[in-house]
Tab-separated table of C-alpha atoms in Angstrom:
chain	number	residue	atom	x	y	z
A	1	MET	CA	0.000	0.000	0.000
A	2	LYS	CA	1.329	3.439	-0.912
A	3	PRO	CA	1.850	6.007	1.871
A	4	ILE	CA	-1.097	8.258	2.702
A	5	ARG	CA	-1.264	11.883	3.800
A	6	VAL	CA	-3.067	12.452	7.110
A	7	THR	CA	-4.164	15.765	8.637
A	8	VAL	CA	-4.775	16.591	12.291
A	9	CYS	CA	-5.845	19.962	13.621
A	10	GLN	CA	-6.840	22.232	16.452
A	11	MET	CA	-9.881	24.453	15.949
A	12	ARG	CA	-11.764	27.127	17.853
A	13	ASP	CA	-15.449	26.527	18.550
A	14	ASP	CA	-16.833	30.064	18.721
A	15	PRO	CA	-18.748	30.902	15.522
A	16	GLN	CA	-16.312	33.457	14.130
A	17	GLY	CA	-13.196	31.499	15.095
A	18	LEU	CA	-14.636	28.271	13.705
A	19	SER	CA	-15.497	29.925	10.398
A	20	GLU	CA	-12.013	31.404	10.078
A	21	ASP	CA	-10.319	28.121	11.023
A	22	TRP	CA	-12.474	26.154	8.590
A	23	THR	CA	-11.441	28.351	5.665
A	24	VAL	CA	-7.770	27.854	6.491
A	25	LEU	CA	-8.268	24.106	7.015
A	26	VAL	CA	-9.955	23.673	3.622
A	27	ASN	CA	-7.087	25.502	1.926
A	28	HIS	CA	-4.537	23.443	3.856
A	29	VAL	CA	-6.184	20.131	2.948
A	30	GLN	CA	-6.336	21.040	-0.738
A	31	GLN	CA	-2.763	22.318	-0.808
A	32	HIS	CA	-1.355	19.247	0.960
A	33	LYS	CA	-3.572	16.771	-0.924
A	34	SER	CA	-4.744	15.099	2.290
A	35	ASP	CA	-6.161	11.583	2.099
A	36	LEU	CA	-7.532	11.599	5.670
A	37	VAL	CA	-8.670	14.466	7.900
A	38	LEU	CA	-9.461	14.096	11.605
A	39	LEU	CA	-11.558	16.851	13.206
A	40	PRO	CA	-11.970	17.450	16.966
A	41	GLU	CA	-14.729	15.986	19.131
A	42	MET	CA	-18.122	17.532	18.279
A	43	PRO	CA	-16.308	20.488	16.667
A	44	PHE	CA	-19.045	22.539	15.041
A	45	ALA	CA	-20.540	24.482	17.975
A	46	PRO	CA	-19.572	25.816	21.405
A	47	TRP	CA	-19.318	23.004	23.963
A	48	VAL	CA	-22.778	22.642	25.516
A	49	MET	CA	-21.552	20.413	28.364
A	50	LEU	CA	-19.773	23.265	30.168
A	51	ASP	CA	-22.554	23.248	32.777
A	52	ASN	CA	-24.942	20.603	34.109
A	53	GLN	CA	-28.155	22.483	33.304
A	54	VAL	CA	-29.572	20.025	30.775
A	55	SER	CA	-31.933	21.583	28.268
A	56	THR	CA	-33.695	19.915	25.367
A	57	GLN	CA	-33.685	23.221	23.511
A	58	ARG	CA	-29.917	23.642	23.927
A	59	TRP	CA	-29.203	20.052	22.852
A	60	MET	CA	-31.406	20.428	19.796
A	61	GLU	CA	-29.565	23.618	18.877
A	62	PHE	CA	-26.234	21.803	19.378
A	63	VAL	CA	-27.425	19.113	16.970
A	64	ARG	CA	-28.752	21.685	14.497
A	65	GLN	CA	-25.455	23.561	14.366
A	66	HIS	CA	-23.659	20.313	13.567
A	67	ASP	CA	-26.245	19.387	10.941
A	68	GLU	CA	-25.608	22.712	9.244
A	69	TRP	CA	-21.829	22.364	9.245
A	70	MET	CA	-21.960	18.742	8.104
A	71	GLN	CA	-23.213	20.008	4.759
A	72	ARG	CA	-19.774	21.546	4.248
A	73	LEU	CA	-17.749	18.347	4.578
A	74	PRO	CA	-17.523	18.029	0.761
A	75	GLU	CA	-15.240	21.061	0.874
A	76	LEU	CA	-12.577	18.684	2.273
A	77	SER	CA	-13.066	16.147	-0.530
A	78	PRO	CA	-11.479	13.959	-1.774
A	79	ALA	CA	-10.152	13.381	1.762
A	80	VAL	CA	-11.992	10.951	4.041
A	81	VAL	CA	-13.178	12.896	7.092
A	82	PHE	CA	-13.472	11.498	10.633
A	83	ALA	CA	-14.954	13.193	13.716
A	84	THR	CA	-17.824	12.949	16.187
A	85	ARG	CA	-21.118	14.816	16.383
A	86	PRO	CA	-24.129	15.053	18.730
A	87	ALA	CA	-26.943	12.800	17.549
A	88	ILE	CA	-30.422	11.684	18.522
A	89	LEU	CA	-31.104	7.996	17.904
A	90	ASN	CA	-34.364	6.338	18.981
A	91	GLY	CA	-34.879	9.110	21.492
A	92	ARG	CA	-31.381	8.769	22.988
A	93	TRP	CA	-28.843	11.599	22.956
A	94	LEU	CA	-25.447	10.304	21.826
A	95	ASN	CA	-21.927	11.335	20.828
A	96	GLU	CA	-21.615	9.665	17.430
A	97	ALA	CA	-18.273	8.938	15.774
A	98	PHE	CA	-18.462	8.903	11.995
A	99	LEU	CA	-16.596	8.909	8.727
A	100	TRP	CA	-17.566	10.763	5.581
A	101	ASP	CA	-16.289	10.434	2.029
A	102	ALA	CA	-17.490	11.650	-1.342
A	103	GLN	CA	-18.265	8.134	-2.597
A	104	SER	CA	-20.394	6.776	0.250
A	105	GLY	CA	-21.364	9.855	2.236
A	106	TYR	CA	-21.966	9.659	5.990
A	107	ARG	CA	-21.411	6.506	8.020
A	108	ALA	CA	-21.884	6.301	11.810
A	109	VAL	CA	-19.396	3.807	13.278
A	110	HIS	CA	-19.297	4.214	17.087
A	111	HIS	CA	-21.059	5.893	20.016
A	112	LYS	CA	-18.911	7.220	22.847
A	113	THR	CA	-19.050	4.830	25.781
A	114	TYR	CA	-16.991	6.253	28.641
A	115	LEU	CA	-18.319	9.642	29.730
A	116	PRO	CA	-16.744	12.071	32.225
A	117	ASP	CA	-18.980	14.041	34.576
A	118	GLU	CA	-17.303	17.047	36.186
A	119	PRO	CA	-17.222	20.850	35.812
A	120	GLY	CA	-16.738	21.744	32.162
A	121	PHE	CA	-17.320	18.156	31.078
A	122	TRP	CA	-20.819	17.163	32.222
A	123	GLU	CA	-21.117	14.548	29.508
A	124	ALA	CA	-22.750	11.719	31.466
A	125	THR	CA	-25.316	14.269	32.697
A	126	TRP	CA	-26.096	15.568	29.219
A	127	TYR	CA	-26.162	12.551	26.937
A	128	ASP	CA	-26.452	8.778	26.911
A	129	ARG	CA	-23.673	6.230	27.081
A	130	GLY	CA	-23.094	4.145	23.966
A	131	PRO	CA	-22.709	0.365	24.108
A	132	VAL	CA	-19.328	-1.124	24.975
A	133	GLN	CA	-18.562	-1.910	21.346
A	134	PHE	CA	-15.141	-1.083	19.945
A	135	ILE	CA	-15.364	-2.576	16.482
A	136	PRO	CA	-12.863	-1.707	13.726
A	137	THR	CA	-14.215	0.054	10.673
A	138	ASN	CA	-13.130	-1.025	7.211
A	139	THR	CA	-11.919	1.880	5.057
A	140	CYS	CA	-9.817	2.405	1.958
A	141	PHE	CA	-6.849	2.653	4.352
A	142	GLY	CA	-7.584	-0.693	5.995
A	143	LYS	CA	-9.070	-1.008	9.475
A	144	VAL	CA	-9.401	2.044	11.703
A	145	GLY	CA	-10.722	2.322	15.258
A	146	PHE	CA	-12.120	5.130	17.408
A	147	LEU	CA	-11.177	5.896	20.997
A	148	VAL	CA	-13.037	9.152	21.565
A	149	CYS	CA	-11.329	11.407	24.120
A	150	THR	CA	-11.837	9.724	27.561
A	151	GLU	CA	-11.993	6.312	25.887
A	152	ILE	CA	-8.244	6.506	25.257
A	153	TRP	CA	-7.662	5.747	28.960
A	154	PHE	CA	-9.448	2.400	28.683
A	155	THR	CA	-6.340	0.815	27.224
A	156	GLU	CA	-7.766	-2.695	26.905
A	157	HIS	CA	-9.550	-1.482	23.780
A	158	ALA	CA	-6.304	-0.267	22.201
A	159	ARG	CA	-4.817	-3.729	22.743
A	160	ASN	CA	-7.933	-5.349	21.332
A	161	PHE	CA	-7.652	-3.147	18.257
A	162	ALA	CA	-4.099	-4.483	17.801
A	163	ARG	CA	-5.429	-8.041	17.745
A	164	GLN	CA	-7.967	-7.007	15.115
A	165	GLY	CA	-5.381	-5.448	12.818
A	166	VAL	CA	-6.277	-1.763	13.169
A	167	ARG	CA	-3.820	0.482	11.332
A	168	ILE	CA	-5.062	3.897	12.443
A	169	LEU	CA	-6.420	4.790	15.893
A	170	LEU	CA	-8.547	7.965	15.927
A	171	SER	CA	-8.994	10.040	19.068
A	172	PRO	CA	-10.964	13.266	18.518
A	173	ARG	CA	-10.882	15.243	21.785
A	174	ALA	CA	-12.210	18.171	23.753
A	175	THR	CA	-9.544	18.630	26.450
A	176	GLU	CA	-8.206	21.636	28.321
A	177	LYS	CA	-4.729	23.151	28.133
A	178	ALA	CA	-3.899	22.368	31.776
A	179	THR	CA	-4.018	18.616	31.068
A	180	THR	CA	-2.301	18.573	27.660
A	181	ALA	CA	0.850	16.711	28.740
A	182	LYS	CA	-1.249	13.892	30.208
A	183	TRP	CA	-3.284	13.522	27.028
A	184	VAL	CA	-0.261	13.450	24.747
A	185	MET	CA	1.241	10.756	26.955
A	186	GLY	CA	-1.994	8.773	26.715
A	187	GLY	CA	-1.972	9.020	22.942
A	188	ARG	CA	1.572	7.727	22.736
A	189	VAL	CA	0.705	4.764	24.977
A	190	ALA	CA	-2.354	4.000	22.860
A	191	ALA	CA	-0.166	3.926	19.744
A	192	VAL	CA	2.224	1.454	21.398
A	193	MET	CA	-0.542	-0.785	22.702
A	194	SER	CA	-2.469	-0.849	19.425
A	195	GLY	CA	0.525	-0.986	17.111
A	196	ALA	CA	-1.328	1.641	15.084
A	197	TYR	CA	-0.762	5.250	14.147
A	198	CYS	CA	-2.614	7.279	16.783
A	199	LEU	CA	-4.153	10.513	15.487
A	200	SER	CA	-5.849	13.157	17.614
A	201	SER	CA	-7.417	16.569	16.960
A	202	ASN	CA	-8.680	18.952	19.629
A	203	ARG	CA	-10.483	22.203	20.259
A	204	CYS	CA	-8.422	25.292	21.079
A	205	GLY	CA	-9.005	28.762	22.494
A	206	PRO	CA	-11.120	30.011	25.431
A	207	SER	CA	-13.891	27.690	26.648
A	208	GLY	CA	-16.184	30.140	28.359
A	209	ALA	CA	-15.822	28.135	31.595
A	210	GLY	CA	-12.631	29.635	32.912
A	211	PHE	CA	-10.196	27.379	31.084
A	212	ASP	CA	-8.658	27.141	27.646
A	213	TRP	CA	-9.028	24.235	25.247
A	214	GLY	CA	-5.675	22.530	24.883
A	215	GLY	CA	-5.137	22.174	21.138
A	216	SER	CA	-2.099	19.934	20.597
A	217	GLY	CA	-3.416	17.546	17.989
A	218	TRP	CA	-0.902	14.778	17.394
A	219	ILE	CA	0.263	11.944	15.168
A	220	ALA	CA	2.126	9.159	16.986
A	221	GLU	CA	3.860	6.276	15.228
A	222	PRO	CA	2.847	2.650	15.906
A	223	ASP	CA	5.949	1.004	17.381
A	224	GLN	CA	7.592	3.242	19.972
A	225	GLY	CA	4.793	5.805	20.140
A	226	ASP	CA	7.118	8.596	19.029
A	227	LEU	CA	5.394	11.847	18.094
A	228	LEU	CA	5.686	12.557	14.393
A	229	ALA	CA	3.780	15.852	14.556
A	230	THR	CA	1.943	18.073	17.035
A	231	THR	CA	-0.260	21.069	16.287
A	232	SER	CA	0.207	24.422	18.009
A	233	ASP	CA	-1.202	27.949	17.937
A	234	THR	CA	1.272	28.811	15.172
A	235	HIS	CA	0.697	25.545	13.268
A	236	PRO	CA	-2.950	24.566	13.915
A	237	PHE	CA	-3.124	22.233	10.905
A	238	ILE	CA	-0.485	19.594	10.184
A	239	THR	CA	-0.282	17.040	7.391
A	240	ILE	CA	2.343	14.324	7.126
A	241	GLU	CA	2.804	11.197	5.056
A	242	ILE	CA	2.600	7.860	6.870
A	243	ASP	CA	3.459	4.336	5.752
A	244	LEU	CA	0.688	2.004	6.884
A	245	SER	CA	2.870	-1.063	6.414
A	246	LYS	CA	4.703	0.063	9.562
A	247	ALA	CA	1.486	-0.459	11.521
A	248	ASP	CA	1.244	-3.992	10.130
A	249	GLN	CA	4.856	-4.684	11.118
A	250	ALA	CA	4.399	-3.203	14.580
A	251	LYS	CA	1.804	-5.843	15.429
A	252	GLN	CA	4.633	-8.422	15.517
A	253	GLY	CA	6.694	-6.430	18.026
A	254	TYR	CA	6.641	-5.965	21.796
A	255	PRO	CA	4.275	-5.680	23.600
A	256	ARG	CA	1.698	-6.522	20.935
A	257	TYR	CA	2.803	-10.121	20.380
A	258	VAL	CA	2.634	-11.103	24.075
A	259	LYS	CA	-0.123	-13.655	24.633
A	260	GLU	CA	-2.758	-12.957	27.263
């Protein structure tokens, strides 16, 4: 398989900042001929889970804003786009991981399972937990798997993805600047345990809850977990070329080969 070009990012979530960042991202993706783009966790509206005052009206508006922005995903074509979005399914409110491409359109592939519940991150209060199902998704790049934000700390799923031959591990996030070092460390460990390239994109800028989103999207390689690229305020969008055969080879190395 030939190398592919993957893009990670950090994006603001206020309406003006998001619009400005989107324009730059589209230009970046076209210029760098990206094959894969990972967006942050539920990126297309201000984070509604900052407080624990659940409101049907606010959730519906959160969903509507994402519905509106989803119509613009073709601007990133021909790249395959991965992210999460708020969804309503059979009356349940969910955080839905998806992929989109020009050939097949939208495909939901996972619902976030492990939900924090604390100031700024009242996720378990606001929406429903998805089933404990971490199933690889077949793509033109081979198998990919989602560990959405908090799910990255449940490392048994990264190891299970290794056994299932996942080449790319996707971790869209919404994490604050004060905890960035911990999250980058977690992403590197997930890459080692899965023997897959670990990609993450995050929100950035002020949250409106007294903290700043952390940015620092990353790409970590599949054997040692070394960071190949990290976004920053000066470089919010990064594209690099990766060789997926290295993820296949990494599955044979330590600690992936150790029998349970």
